[in-house]
Amino acid sequence: SNLSWLGYGCLKQDWTLITVNTIGAALQTLYILVYLYYSPAKRPVLLQSLLLLAVLAAGYGYFTILIADVRTRLARLGLFCSIFTISMYLSPLADLVCGAGW
C-alpha cells in the first residue's frame, strides 16, 4: 500500500505523500525483515514475501509500461490506491461481522 501511494506521490510530485510513504515503506520493510529473522518457519515466510514482491513488480510494470499517458496512469493508480486502502479497512470489519455470527 505504501509503495503504491509512494508511486502516486512521485507521479503527482507531492512531497508530503513521498515523505510519509517512504517512511511507511521503510518501516514495513524493516518489520518484514525482523519477522523473517525471528520466524521459526523461514521458508513459508520467505516464499510469501517473494510472491508479494512478484505481485509488486507486475503492478509496477502495468502502471509504467502498459499505461503510457501520465494523466491516465495517475488516475488509475490513484483509483487502485484508494480501493486498496479501503479494502484494508474492510477486511478486519468483515472478520468481525463473520465472527459475530451475522
Short mmCIF file of C-alpha atoms in Angstrom, two decimals:
data_model
loop_
_atom_site.label_atom_id
_atom_site.label_comp_id
_atom_site.label_asym_id
_atom_site.label_seq_id
_atom_site.Cartn_x
_atom_site.Cartn_y
_atom_site.Cartn_z
CA SER A 1 0.00 0.00 0.00
CA ASN A 2 2.76 2.43 0.94
CA LEU A 3 4.68 1.69 -2.23
CA SER A 4 1.57 2.32 -4.35
CA TRP A 5 0.94 5.64 -2.61
CA LEU A 6 4.65 6.44 -2.95
CA GLY A 7 4.42 5.90 -6.72
CA TYR A 8 1.30 8.09 -6.81
CA GLY A 9 3.13 10.81 -4.88
CA CYS A 10 6.08 10.64 -7.26
CA LEU A 11 3.80 10.94 -10.30
CA LYS A 12 1.97 13.86 -8.72
CA GLN A 13 5.21 15.32 -7.31
CA ASP A 14 3.63 15.74 -3.88
CA TRP A 15 6.43 15.79 -1.31
CA THR A 16 4.08 15.11 1.60
CA LEU A 17 2.94 11.83 0.04
CA ILE A 18 6.51 10.96 -0.88
CA THR A 19 7.89 11.61 2.60
CA VAL A 20 5.13 9.87 4.56
CA ASN A 21 5.05 6.80 2.33
CA THR A 22 8.82 6.48 2.13
CA ILE A 23 8.93 6.31 5.93
CA GLY A 24 5.97 3.89 5.95
CA ALA A 25 7.52 1.62 3.32
CA ALA A 26 10.85 1.60 5.18
CA LEU A 27 9.13 0.67 8.45
CA GLN A 28 7.09 -2.08 6.79
CA THR A 29 10.22 -3.47 5.12
CA LEU A 30 12.01 -3.44 8.48
CA TYR A 31 9.05 -5.22 10.07
CA ILE A 32 9.10 -7.94 7.38
CA LEU A 33 12.85 -8.44 7.76
CA VAL A 34 12.63 -8.68 11.55
CA TYR A 35 9.68 -11.06 11.29
CA LEU A 36 11.63 -13.20 8.81
CA TYR A 37 14.68 -13.21 11.08
CA TYR A 38 12.75 -14.35 14.17
CA SER A 39 10.29 -16.64 12.39
CA PRO A 40 10.84 -20.32 13.18
CA ALA A 41 9.49 -21.38 9.76
CA LYS A 42 11.55 -19.24 7.41
CA ARG A 43 10.73 -20.95 4.11
CA PRO A 44 6.94 -20.18 4.01
CA VAL A 45 7.53 -16.58 5.12
CA LEU A 46 10.26 -16.12 2.52
CA LEU A 47 8.06 -17.61 -0.22
CA GLN A 48 5.16 -15.34 0.73
CA SER A 49 7.48 -12.33 0.68
CA LEU A 50 8.83 -13.29 -2.74
CA LEU A 51 5.29 -13.78 -4.06
CA LEU A 52 4.35 -10.34 -2.79
CA LEU A 53 7.45 -8.90 -4.44
CA ALA A 54 6.46 -10.53 -7.75
CA VAL A 55 2.95 -9.03 -7.50
CA LEU A 56 4.53 -5.65 -6.76
CA ALA A 57 6.81 -5.95 -9.80
CA ALA A 58 3.83 -6.90 -12.00
CA GLY A 59 1.87 -3.88 -10.74
CA TYR A 60 4.85 -1.63 -11.38
CA GLY A 61 5.15 -3.00 -14.91
CA TYR A 62 1.44 -2.45 -15.55
CA PHE A 63 1.43 1.15 -14.37
CA THR A 64 4.72 2.16 -16.01
CA ILE A 65 4.95 0.13 -19.20
CA LEU A 66 1.37 -0.53 -20.31
CA ILE A 67 -0.09 2.89 -19.47
CA ALA A 68 1.87 5.47 -21.43
CA ASP A 69 -0.25 8.59 -20.76
CA VAL A 70 0.74 10.19 -17.44
CA ARG A 71 -2.75 11.54 -16.69
CA THR A 72 -4.34 8.15 -17.26
CA ARG A 73 -1.62 6.48 -15.17
CA LEU A 74 -2.19 8.97 -12.36
CA ALA A 75 -5.96 8.43 -12.41
CA ARG A 76 -5.74 4.62 -12.48
CA LEU A 77 -3.02 4.47 -9.84
CA GLY A 78 -5.00 6.81 -7.59
CA LEU A 79 -8.10 4.65 -8.01
CA PHE A 80 -6.10 1.49 -7.27
CA CYS A 81 -4.55 3.05 -4.15
CA SER A 82 -7.94 4.19 -2.89
CA ILE A 83 -9.59 0.81 -3.44
CA PHE A 84 -6.65 -1.00 -1.84
CA THR A 85 -6.73 1.28 1.20
CA ILE A 86 -10.50 0.86 1.61
CA SER A 87 -10.16 -2.92 1.33
CA MET A 88 -7.50 -2.89 4.05
CA TYR A 89 -10.02 -1.28 6.40
CA LEU A 90 -12.90 -3.50 5.29
CA SER A 91 -11.13 -6.84 5.84
CA PRO A 92 -10.95 -6.59 9.67
CA LEU A 93 -14.52 -5.32 9.76
CA ALA A 94 -15.68 -8.26 7.67
CA ASP A 95 -13.87 -10.60 10.04
CA LEU A 96 -15.68 -9.02 12.98
CA VAL A 97 -19.04 -9.41 11.26
CA CYS A 98 -18.40 -13.01 10.27
CA GLY A 99 -17.00 -13.83 13.71
CA ALA A 100 -20.09 -12.38 15.40
CA GLY A 101 -22.31 -14.90 13.62
CA TRP A 102 -24.27 -12.49 11.44
#
